[in-house]
Coordinates of C-alpha atoms in Angstrom, one line a residue:
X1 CA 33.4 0.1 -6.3
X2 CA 37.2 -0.4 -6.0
X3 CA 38.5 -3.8 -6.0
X4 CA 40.3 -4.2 -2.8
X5 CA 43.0 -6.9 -2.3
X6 CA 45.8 -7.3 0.8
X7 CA 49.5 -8.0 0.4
X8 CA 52.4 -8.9 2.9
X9 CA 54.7 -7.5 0.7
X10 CA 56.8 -4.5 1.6
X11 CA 54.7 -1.7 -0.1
X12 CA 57.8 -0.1 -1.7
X13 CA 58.1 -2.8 -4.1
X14 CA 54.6 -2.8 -5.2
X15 CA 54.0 -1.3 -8.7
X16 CA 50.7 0.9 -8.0
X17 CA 50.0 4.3 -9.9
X18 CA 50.1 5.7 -5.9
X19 CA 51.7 4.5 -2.3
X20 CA 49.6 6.1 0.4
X21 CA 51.3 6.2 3.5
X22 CA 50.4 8.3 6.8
X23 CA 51.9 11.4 8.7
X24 CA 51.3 12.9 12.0
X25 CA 51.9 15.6 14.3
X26 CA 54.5 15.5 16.9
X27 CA 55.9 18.3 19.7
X28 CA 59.1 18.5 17.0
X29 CA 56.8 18.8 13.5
X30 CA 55.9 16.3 11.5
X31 CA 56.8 12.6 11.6
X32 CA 56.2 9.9 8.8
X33 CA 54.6 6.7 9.9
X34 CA 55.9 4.2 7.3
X35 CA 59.0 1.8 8.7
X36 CA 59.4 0.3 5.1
X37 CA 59.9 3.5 3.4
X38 CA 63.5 3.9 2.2
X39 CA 65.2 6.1 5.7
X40 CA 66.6 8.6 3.3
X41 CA 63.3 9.6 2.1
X42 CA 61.7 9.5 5.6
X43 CA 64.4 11.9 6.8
X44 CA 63.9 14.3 3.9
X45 CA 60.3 14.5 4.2
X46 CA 60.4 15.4 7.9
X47 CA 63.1 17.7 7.1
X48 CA 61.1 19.8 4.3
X49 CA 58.1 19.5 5.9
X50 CA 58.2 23.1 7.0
X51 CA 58.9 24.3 3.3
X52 CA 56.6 21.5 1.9
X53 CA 53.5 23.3 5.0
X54 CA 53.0 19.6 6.0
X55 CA 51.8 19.3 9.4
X56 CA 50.4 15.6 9.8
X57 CA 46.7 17.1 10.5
X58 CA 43.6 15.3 10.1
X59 CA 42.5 15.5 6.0
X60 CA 45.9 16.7 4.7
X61 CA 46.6 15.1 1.8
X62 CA 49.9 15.7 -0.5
X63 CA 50.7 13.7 -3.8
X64 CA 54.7 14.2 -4.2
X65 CA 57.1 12.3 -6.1
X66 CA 57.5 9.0 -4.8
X67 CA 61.5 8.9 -5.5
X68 CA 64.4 6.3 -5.6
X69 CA 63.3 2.6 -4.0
X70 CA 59.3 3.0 -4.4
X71 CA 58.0 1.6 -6.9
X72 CA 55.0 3.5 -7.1
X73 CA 54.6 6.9 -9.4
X74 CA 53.5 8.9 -6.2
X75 CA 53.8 9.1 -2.9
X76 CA 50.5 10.3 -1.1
X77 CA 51.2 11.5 2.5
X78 CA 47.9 11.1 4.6
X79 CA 47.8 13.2 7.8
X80 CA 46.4 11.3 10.7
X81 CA 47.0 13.7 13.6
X82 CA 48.5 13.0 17.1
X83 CA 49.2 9.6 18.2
X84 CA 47.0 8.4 21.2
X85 CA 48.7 8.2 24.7
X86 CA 49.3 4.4 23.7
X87 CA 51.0 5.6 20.6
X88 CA 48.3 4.0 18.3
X89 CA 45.8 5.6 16.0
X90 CA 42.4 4.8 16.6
X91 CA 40.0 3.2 14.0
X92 CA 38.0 6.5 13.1
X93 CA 41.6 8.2 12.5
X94 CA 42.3 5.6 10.2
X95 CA 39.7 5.0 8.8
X96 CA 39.3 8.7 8.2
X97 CA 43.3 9.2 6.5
X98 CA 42.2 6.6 4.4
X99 CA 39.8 7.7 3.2
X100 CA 40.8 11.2 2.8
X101 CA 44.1 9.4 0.3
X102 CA 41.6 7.7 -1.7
X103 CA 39.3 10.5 -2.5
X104 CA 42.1 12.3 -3.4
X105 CA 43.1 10.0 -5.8
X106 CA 40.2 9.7 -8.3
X107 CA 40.9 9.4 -11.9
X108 CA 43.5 6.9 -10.5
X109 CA 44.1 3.3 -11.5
X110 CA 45.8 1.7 -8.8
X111 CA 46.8 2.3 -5.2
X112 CA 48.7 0.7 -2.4
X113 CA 48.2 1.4 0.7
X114 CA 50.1 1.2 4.3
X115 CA 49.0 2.3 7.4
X116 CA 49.8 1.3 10.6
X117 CA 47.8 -1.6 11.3
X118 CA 48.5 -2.9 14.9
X119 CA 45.6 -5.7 14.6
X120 CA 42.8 -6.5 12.5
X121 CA 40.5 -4.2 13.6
X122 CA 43.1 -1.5 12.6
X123 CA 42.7 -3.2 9.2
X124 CA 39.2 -2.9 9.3
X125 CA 39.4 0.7 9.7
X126 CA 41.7 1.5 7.0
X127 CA 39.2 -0.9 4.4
X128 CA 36.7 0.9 5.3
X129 CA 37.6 4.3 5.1
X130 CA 39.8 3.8 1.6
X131 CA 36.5 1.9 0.3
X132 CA 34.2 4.6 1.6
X133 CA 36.8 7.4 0.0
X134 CA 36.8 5.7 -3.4
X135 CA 33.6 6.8 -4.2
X136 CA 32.2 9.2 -7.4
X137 CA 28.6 9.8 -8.6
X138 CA 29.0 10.3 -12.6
X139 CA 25.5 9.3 -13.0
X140 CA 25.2 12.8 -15.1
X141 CA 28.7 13.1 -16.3
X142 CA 30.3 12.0 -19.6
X143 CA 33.6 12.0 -20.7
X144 CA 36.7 13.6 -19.4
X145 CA 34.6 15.3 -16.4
X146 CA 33.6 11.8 -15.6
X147 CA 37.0 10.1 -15.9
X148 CA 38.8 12.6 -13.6
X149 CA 36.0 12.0 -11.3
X150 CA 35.9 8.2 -11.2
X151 CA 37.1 6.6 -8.0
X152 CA 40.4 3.8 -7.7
X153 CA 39.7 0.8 -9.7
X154 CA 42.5 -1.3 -7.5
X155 CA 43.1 -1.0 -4.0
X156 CA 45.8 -2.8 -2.2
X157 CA 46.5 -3.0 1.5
X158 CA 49.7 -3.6 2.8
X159 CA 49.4 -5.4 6.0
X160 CA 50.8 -8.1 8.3
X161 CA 47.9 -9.7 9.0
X162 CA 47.4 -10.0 5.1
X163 CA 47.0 -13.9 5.6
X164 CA 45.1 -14.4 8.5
X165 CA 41.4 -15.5 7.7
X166 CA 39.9 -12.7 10.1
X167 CA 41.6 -10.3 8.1
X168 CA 39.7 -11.8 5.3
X169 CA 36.4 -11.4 6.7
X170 CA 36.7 -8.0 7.7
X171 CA 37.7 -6.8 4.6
X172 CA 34.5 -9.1 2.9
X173 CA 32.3 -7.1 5.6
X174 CA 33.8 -4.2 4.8
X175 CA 32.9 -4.5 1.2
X176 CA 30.0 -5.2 1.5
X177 CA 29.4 -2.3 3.9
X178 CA 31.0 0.2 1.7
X179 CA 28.1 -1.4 -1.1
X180 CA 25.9 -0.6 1.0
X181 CA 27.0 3.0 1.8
X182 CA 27.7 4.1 -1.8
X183 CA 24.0 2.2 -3.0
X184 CA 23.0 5.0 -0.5
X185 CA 24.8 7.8 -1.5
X186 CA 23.6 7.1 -5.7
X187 CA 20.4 7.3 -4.9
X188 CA 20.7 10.9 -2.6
X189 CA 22.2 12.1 -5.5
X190 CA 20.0 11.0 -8.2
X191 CA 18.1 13.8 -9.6
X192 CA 14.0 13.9 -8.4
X193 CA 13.2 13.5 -12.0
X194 CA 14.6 10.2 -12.0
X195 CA 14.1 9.4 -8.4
X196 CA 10.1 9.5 -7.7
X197 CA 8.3 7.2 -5.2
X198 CA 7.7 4.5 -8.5
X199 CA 11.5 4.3 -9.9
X200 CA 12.2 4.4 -6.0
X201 CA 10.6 1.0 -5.8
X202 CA 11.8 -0.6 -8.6
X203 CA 15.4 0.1 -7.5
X204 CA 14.4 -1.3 -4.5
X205 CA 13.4 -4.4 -6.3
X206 CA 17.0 -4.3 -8.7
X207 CA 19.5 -3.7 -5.5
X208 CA 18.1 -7.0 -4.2
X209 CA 18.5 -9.1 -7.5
X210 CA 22.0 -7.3 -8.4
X211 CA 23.5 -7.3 -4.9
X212 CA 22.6 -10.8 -4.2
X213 CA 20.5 -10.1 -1.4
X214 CA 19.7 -13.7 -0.8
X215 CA 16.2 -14.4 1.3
X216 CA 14.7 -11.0 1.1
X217 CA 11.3 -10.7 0.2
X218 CA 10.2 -7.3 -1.7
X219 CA 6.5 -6.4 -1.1
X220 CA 5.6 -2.8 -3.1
X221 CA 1.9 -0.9 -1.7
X222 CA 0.5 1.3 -4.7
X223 CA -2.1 4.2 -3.9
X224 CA -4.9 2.0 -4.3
X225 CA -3.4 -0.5 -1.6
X226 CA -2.4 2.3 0.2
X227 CA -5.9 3.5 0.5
X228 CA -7.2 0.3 1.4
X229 CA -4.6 -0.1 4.0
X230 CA -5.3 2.8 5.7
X231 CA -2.1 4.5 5.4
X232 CA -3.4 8.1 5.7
X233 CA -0.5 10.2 6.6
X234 CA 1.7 9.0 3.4
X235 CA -1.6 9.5 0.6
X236 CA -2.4 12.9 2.3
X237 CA 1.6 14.0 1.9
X238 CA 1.9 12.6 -1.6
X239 CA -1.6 13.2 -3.1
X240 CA -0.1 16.8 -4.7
X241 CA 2.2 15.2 -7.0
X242 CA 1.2 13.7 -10.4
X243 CA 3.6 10.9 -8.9
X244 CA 1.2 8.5 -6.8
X245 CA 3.5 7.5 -3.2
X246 CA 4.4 4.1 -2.6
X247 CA 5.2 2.0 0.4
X248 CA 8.0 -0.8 -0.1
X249 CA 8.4 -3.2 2.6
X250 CA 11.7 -5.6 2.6
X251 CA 12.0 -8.5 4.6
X252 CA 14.7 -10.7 6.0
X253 CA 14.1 -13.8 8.2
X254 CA 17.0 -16.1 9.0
X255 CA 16.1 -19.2 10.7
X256 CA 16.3 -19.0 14.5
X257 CA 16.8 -15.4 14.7
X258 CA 17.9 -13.5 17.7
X259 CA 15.7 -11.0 17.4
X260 CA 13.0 -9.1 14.8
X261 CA 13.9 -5.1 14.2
X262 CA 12.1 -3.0 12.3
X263 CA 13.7 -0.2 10.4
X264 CA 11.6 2.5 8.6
X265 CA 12.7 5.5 6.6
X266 CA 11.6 8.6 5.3
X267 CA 11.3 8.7 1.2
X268 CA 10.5 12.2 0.8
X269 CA 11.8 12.1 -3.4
X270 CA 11.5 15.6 -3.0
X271 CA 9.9 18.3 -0.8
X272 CA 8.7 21.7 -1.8
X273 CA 7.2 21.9 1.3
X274 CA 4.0 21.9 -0.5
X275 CA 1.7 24.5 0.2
X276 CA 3.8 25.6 3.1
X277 CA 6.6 26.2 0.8
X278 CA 10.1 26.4 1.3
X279 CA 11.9 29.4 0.3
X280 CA 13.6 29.1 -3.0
X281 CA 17.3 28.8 -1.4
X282 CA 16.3 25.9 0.7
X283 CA 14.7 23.8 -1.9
X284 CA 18.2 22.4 -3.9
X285 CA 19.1 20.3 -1.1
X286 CA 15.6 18.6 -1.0
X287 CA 16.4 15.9 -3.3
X288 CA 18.2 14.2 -0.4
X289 CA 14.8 14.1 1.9
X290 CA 14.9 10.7 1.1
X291 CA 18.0 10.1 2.6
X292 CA 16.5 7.8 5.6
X293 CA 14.8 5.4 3.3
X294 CA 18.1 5.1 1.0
X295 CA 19.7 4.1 4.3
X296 CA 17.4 1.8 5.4
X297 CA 17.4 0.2 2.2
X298 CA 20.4 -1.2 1.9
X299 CA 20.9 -1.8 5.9
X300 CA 18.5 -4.7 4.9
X301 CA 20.3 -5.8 2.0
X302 CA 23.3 -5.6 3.9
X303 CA 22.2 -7.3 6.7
X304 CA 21.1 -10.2 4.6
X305 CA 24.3 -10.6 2.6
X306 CA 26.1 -10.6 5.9
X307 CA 23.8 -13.6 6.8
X308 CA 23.1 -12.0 10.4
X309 CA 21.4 -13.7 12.7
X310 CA 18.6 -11.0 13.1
X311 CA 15.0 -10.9 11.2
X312 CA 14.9 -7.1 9.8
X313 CA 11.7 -5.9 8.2
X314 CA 12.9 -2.3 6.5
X315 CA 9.5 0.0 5.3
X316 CA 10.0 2.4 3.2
X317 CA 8.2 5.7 3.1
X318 CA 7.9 7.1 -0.5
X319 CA 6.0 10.1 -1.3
X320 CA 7.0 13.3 -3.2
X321 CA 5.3 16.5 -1.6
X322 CA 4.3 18.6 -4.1
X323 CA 2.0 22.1 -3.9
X324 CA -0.6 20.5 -6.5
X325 CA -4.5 21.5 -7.5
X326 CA -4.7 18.7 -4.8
X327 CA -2.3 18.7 -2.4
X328 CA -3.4 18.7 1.3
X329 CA -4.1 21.8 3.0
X330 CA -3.0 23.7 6.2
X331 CA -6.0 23.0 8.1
X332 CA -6.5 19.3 6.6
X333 CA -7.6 16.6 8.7
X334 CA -5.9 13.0 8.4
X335 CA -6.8 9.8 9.6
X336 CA -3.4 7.8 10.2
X337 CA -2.9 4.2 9.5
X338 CA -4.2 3.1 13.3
X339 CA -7.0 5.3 13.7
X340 CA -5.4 8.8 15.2
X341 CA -6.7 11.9 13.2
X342 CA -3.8 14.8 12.9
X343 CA -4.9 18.6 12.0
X344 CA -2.3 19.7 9.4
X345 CA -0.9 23.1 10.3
X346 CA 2.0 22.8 8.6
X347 CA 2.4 21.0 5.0
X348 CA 6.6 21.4 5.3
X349 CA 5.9 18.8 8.3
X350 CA 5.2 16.0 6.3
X351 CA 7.8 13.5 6.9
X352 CA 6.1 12.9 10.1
X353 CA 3.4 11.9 8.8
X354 CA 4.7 9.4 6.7
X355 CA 6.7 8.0 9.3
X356 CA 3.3 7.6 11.7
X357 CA 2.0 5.1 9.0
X358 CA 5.5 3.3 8.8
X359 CA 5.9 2.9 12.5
X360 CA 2.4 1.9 13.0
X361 CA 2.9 -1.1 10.5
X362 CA 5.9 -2.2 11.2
X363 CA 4.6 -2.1 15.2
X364 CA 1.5 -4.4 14.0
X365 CA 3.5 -6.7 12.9
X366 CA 5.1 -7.4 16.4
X367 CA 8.7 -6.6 15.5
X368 CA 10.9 -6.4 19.3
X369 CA 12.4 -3.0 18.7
X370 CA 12.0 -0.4 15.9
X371 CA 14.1 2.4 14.2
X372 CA 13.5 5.0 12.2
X373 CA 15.5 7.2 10.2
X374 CA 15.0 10.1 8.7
X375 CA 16.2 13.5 7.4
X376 CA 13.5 15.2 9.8
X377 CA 13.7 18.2 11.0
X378 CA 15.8 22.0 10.1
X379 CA 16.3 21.9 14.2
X380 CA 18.0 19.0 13.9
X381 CA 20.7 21.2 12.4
X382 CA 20.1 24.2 14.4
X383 CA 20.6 22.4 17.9
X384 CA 23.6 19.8 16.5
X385 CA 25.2 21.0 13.6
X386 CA 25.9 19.4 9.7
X387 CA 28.0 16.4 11.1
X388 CA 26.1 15.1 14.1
X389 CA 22.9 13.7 14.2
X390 CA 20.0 13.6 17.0
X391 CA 18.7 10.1 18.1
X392 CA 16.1 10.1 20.5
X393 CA 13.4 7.5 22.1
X394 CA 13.4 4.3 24.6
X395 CA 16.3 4.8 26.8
X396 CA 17.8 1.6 26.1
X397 CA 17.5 1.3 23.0
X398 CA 18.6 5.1 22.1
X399 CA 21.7 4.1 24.1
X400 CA 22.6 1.1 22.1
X401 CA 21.9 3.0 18.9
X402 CA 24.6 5.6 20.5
X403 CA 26.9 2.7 21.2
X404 CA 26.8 1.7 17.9
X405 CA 27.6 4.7 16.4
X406 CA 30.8 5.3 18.4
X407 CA 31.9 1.3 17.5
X408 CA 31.5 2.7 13.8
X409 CA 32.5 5.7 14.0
X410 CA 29.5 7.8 13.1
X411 CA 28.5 11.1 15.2
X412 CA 25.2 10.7 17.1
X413 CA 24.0 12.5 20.0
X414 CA 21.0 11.6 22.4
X415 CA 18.5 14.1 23.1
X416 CA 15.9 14.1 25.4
X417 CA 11.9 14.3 24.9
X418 CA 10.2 16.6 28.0
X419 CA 6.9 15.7 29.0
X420 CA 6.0 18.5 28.8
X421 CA 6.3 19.1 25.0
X422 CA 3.1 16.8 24.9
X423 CA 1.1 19.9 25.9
X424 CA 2.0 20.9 21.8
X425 CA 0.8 18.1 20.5
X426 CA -3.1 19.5 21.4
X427 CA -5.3 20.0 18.6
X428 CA -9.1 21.7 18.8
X429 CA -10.3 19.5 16.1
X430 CA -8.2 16.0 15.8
X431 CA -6.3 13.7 18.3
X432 CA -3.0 16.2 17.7
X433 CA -1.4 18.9 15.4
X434 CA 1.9 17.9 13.2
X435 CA 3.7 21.0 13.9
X436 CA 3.6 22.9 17.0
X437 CA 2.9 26.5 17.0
X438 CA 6.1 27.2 19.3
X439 CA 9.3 26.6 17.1
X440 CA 11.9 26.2 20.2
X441 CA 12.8 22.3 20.5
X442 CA 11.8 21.3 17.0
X443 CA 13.6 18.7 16.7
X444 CA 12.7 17.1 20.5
X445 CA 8.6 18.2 19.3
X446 CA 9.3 15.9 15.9
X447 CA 10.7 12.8 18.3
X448 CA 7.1 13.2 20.9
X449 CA 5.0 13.5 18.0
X450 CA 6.4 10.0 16.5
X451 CA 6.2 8.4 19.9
X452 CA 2.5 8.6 19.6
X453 CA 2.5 5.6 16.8
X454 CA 5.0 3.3 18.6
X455 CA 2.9 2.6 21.7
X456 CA 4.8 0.9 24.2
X457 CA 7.4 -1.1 21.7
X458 CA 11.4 -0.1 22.3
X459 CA 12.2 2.7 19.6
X460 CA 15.0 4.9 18.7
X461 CA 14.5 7.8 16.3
X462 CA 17.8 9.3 14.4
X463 CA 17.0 12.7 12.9
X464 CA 20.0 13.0 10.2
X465 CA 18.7 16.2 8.5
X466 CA 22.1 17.7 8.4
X467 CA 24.4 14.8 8.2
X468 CA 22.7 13.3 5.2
X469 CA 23.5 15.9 2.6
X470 CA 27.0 17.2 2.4
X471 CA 26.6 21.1 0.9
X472 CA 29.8 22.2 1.4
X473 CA 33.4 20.6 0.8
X474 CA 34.1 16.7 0.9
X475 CA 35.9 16.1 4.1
X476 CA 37.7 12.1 5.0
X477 CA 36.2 9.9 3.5
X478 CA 33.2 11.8 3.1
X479 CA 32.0 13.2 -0.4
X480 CA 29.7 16.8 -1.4
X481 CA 26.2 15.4 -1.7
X482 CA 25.0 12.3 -0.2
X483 CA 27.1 10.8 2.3
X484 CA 25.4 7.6 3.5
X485 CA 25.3 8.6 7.1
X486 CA 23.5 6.2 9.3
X487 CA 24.0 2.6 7.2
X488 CA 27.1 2.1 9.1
X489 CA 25.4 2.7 12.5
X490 CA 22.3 0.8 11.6
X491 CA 24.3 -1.9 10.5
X492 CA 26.1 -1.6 14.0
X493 CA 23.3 -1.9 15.8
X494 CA 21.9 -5.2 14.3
X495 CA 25.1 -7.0 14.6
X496 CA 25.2 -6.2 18.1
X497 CA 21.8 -7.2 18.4
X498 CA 22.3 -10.0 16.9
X499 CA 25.5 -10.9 19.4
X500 CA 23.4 -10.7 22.5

């Protein structure tokens, strides 16, 4: 990750391969939001913008020369839209130009960076987004291709508030977040041949000794303790692969906590749908099925390097659903950890299933609210599209996942679960079907189904089937592939939690 440092000094005089500062729209054009840039170079900018096609929009980026009194190589213009009524940008803008200027930059050495920051919570917003943007998976790359790929090494904000110790901590938090984030996003994008339900655990067990987790326990479930355990749902969705599934359960305690959340994800290392199989098209994208356990993952970690004052217990699901000599069956009856049996009509249901064991564990254990996460269901995208997700559940407790999504600037939307979708749930053999035979409401269907393990305990499910896996071009501070979606808000969410 880029080293990021803060400086009082006027940016033009620090020597950086790049100077990033910010444009934005106006009724007259374009204007250049960067007081300590020489005033003959501001007027020329906004003059030529026209020729230049500069427009101050959201994700335009331009490299030009930086010119006579900046001591930078180049000058990266970073459009950040139209000012708010106030005449201030707000955090996600920010965060978003950022981010946009340092993604834009890789193969780059160094980078200064200076835009507007009215407060520290401005500042925050611009670390983030220009950590989040520094970002490259060359896992698989050598060479030249990886070198033009690789990310900032040095980051320097130029700020006012460079001195202040708040200023400090947001930009440790925001380190540590952006950790957590890109931890996410390498192991999306690692290939399924590396990434199986084993290797998933023992990077489980590495992020904690090489992040410095302090104070979080790992506790790894094999098949055989599976079995024992009852975990049904995860051995019936993983017992096609040559790969056994695993169950990895992390656990932070702080003394006195505030409160004890549970957080389980879905580790699907990859899905072929299994015997219900997926059409060839759809299948590339299925190494990120994981996505939700990734995410929770390194919420813990994060959580615990923060030092909150919150207990969080994170499970997570791992299984790879393969169409093996022995793989379950449409028609396959499965007794869930808990007791309920489930009729498997659908073998491209199978996160589910998984989850049901996770969220009847982690209610066992008497944890005051639970989330899960998880890259659920095609609907998901059908009803909100590839950059919102779904969250769903308690009322409360959905709302505050909503709230902490907007604080972070993440894109969730609540949905409801009808009644009478329960109807769906009917089996003529078991307590209830995995997949409904009526495909309208997938997504809400997925939600009622999981609210049959959590009993009467506060939940919030966050479908992010879309948002976790970015097929098309990067956008902000957002890369192609995995994009980490839902640490931020998770992370959100305990802090508030742990604030009350």
């Amino acid at each position: 990750m880029a080293d990021l440092t803060l400086t009082a000094k006027n940016p033009t005089s620090v020597k950086a391969d790049a100077l990033v500062v910010g444009t934005c729209s106006t009724s007259d054009g374009l204007a250049v939001v960067a007081d300590q840039l020489p005033q003959d170079l501001v007027r020329q900018l906004e003059t030529l913008a026209p020729q230049l096609g500069l427009t101050g929009a959201p994700d335009e980026v331009r490299r030009l020369p930086a010119g006579p009194g900046v001591q930078a190589g180049v000058l990266v213009l970073t459009g950040l839209g139209e000012r708010q009524a106030d005449g201030t940008f707000g955090a996600e803008t920010l965060r978003r130009a950022a981010g946009a200027a340092l993604r834009g930059l890789a193969g780059t050495a160094s980078a200064v960076v200076a835009l507007p920051t009215a407060d520290e919570d401005d500042l925050a917003a611009v670390a983030e987004g220009a950590l989040l943007g520094a970002y490259a998976f060359t896992r698989y790359r050598a060479g030249e291709a990886a070198a033009k790929a690789a990310p900032v090494r040095s980051v320097e904000i130029a700020t006012p508030f460079a001195r202040s110790a708040r200023a400090k901590a947001v930009v440790e938090r925001a380190q540590v977040l952006a950790d957590a984030v890109h931890g996410t996003r390498d192991l999306v994008n690692t290939a399924p041949n590396d990434l199986y339900p084993a290797t998933f655990a023992d990077a489980a067990r590495s992020a904690v000794k090489e992040l410095g987790a302090k104070g979080v326990k790992v506790t790894v479930l094999d098949e055989k303790q599976l079995a024992s355990g009852g975990y049904g749902g995860i051995l019936a969705v993983g017992q096609g692969s040559a790969r056994p599934p695993r169950l990895v359960k992390l656990s932070y305690t702080p003394s006195k906590p505030a409160t004890r959340v549970a957080l389980v994800g879905k580790g699907i290392t990859f899905d072929t749908g299994g015997i219900s199989l997926k059409p060839p098209a759809g299948m590339p994208a299925m190494t990120s099925d994981m996505s939700g356990a990734a995410a929770v993952l390194h919420t813990v970690l994060a959580a615990a390097r923060l030092g909150l004052p919150v207990a969080v217990t994170g499970y997570l699901c791992l299984a790879e659903n393969m169409p093996g000599g022995n793989a379950q069956r449409p028609g396959d009856v499965i007794t869930m950890k808990g007791g309920k049996t489930v009729e498997v009509t659908n073998t491209d249901a199978e996160g589910r299933l998984v989850m049901g064991d996770g969220l009847v564990a982690a209610v066992e254990e008497g944890h005051d609210v639970v989330l899960d996460i998880a890259t659920l269901t095609g609907a998901q995208v059908v009803a909100l599209g590839n950059r919102v997700s779904g969250v769903l559940g308690t009322d409360e407790v959905r709302d505050a996942v909503k709230a902490a999504a907007d604080a972070v600037g993440e894109q969730f939307w609540p949905m409801p679960m009808p009644e009478e979708l329960k109807a769906n749930l009917k089996s003529k053999v078991a307590d209830m079907v995995n997949s409904a035979s009526d495909r309208a409401g997938g997504m809400l269907f997925a939600a009622v189904f999981l609210k049959e393990f959590v009993g009467s305990t506060p939940w919030a499910h966050l479908d992010i089937a879309g948002p976790a896996y970015n097929e098309k071009g990067a956008f902000g501070y957002t890369p192609a592939g995995g994009t980490g979606v839902g640490v931020r808000t998770l992370l959100g969410f305990l802090e508030a939690a742990g604030a009350r």
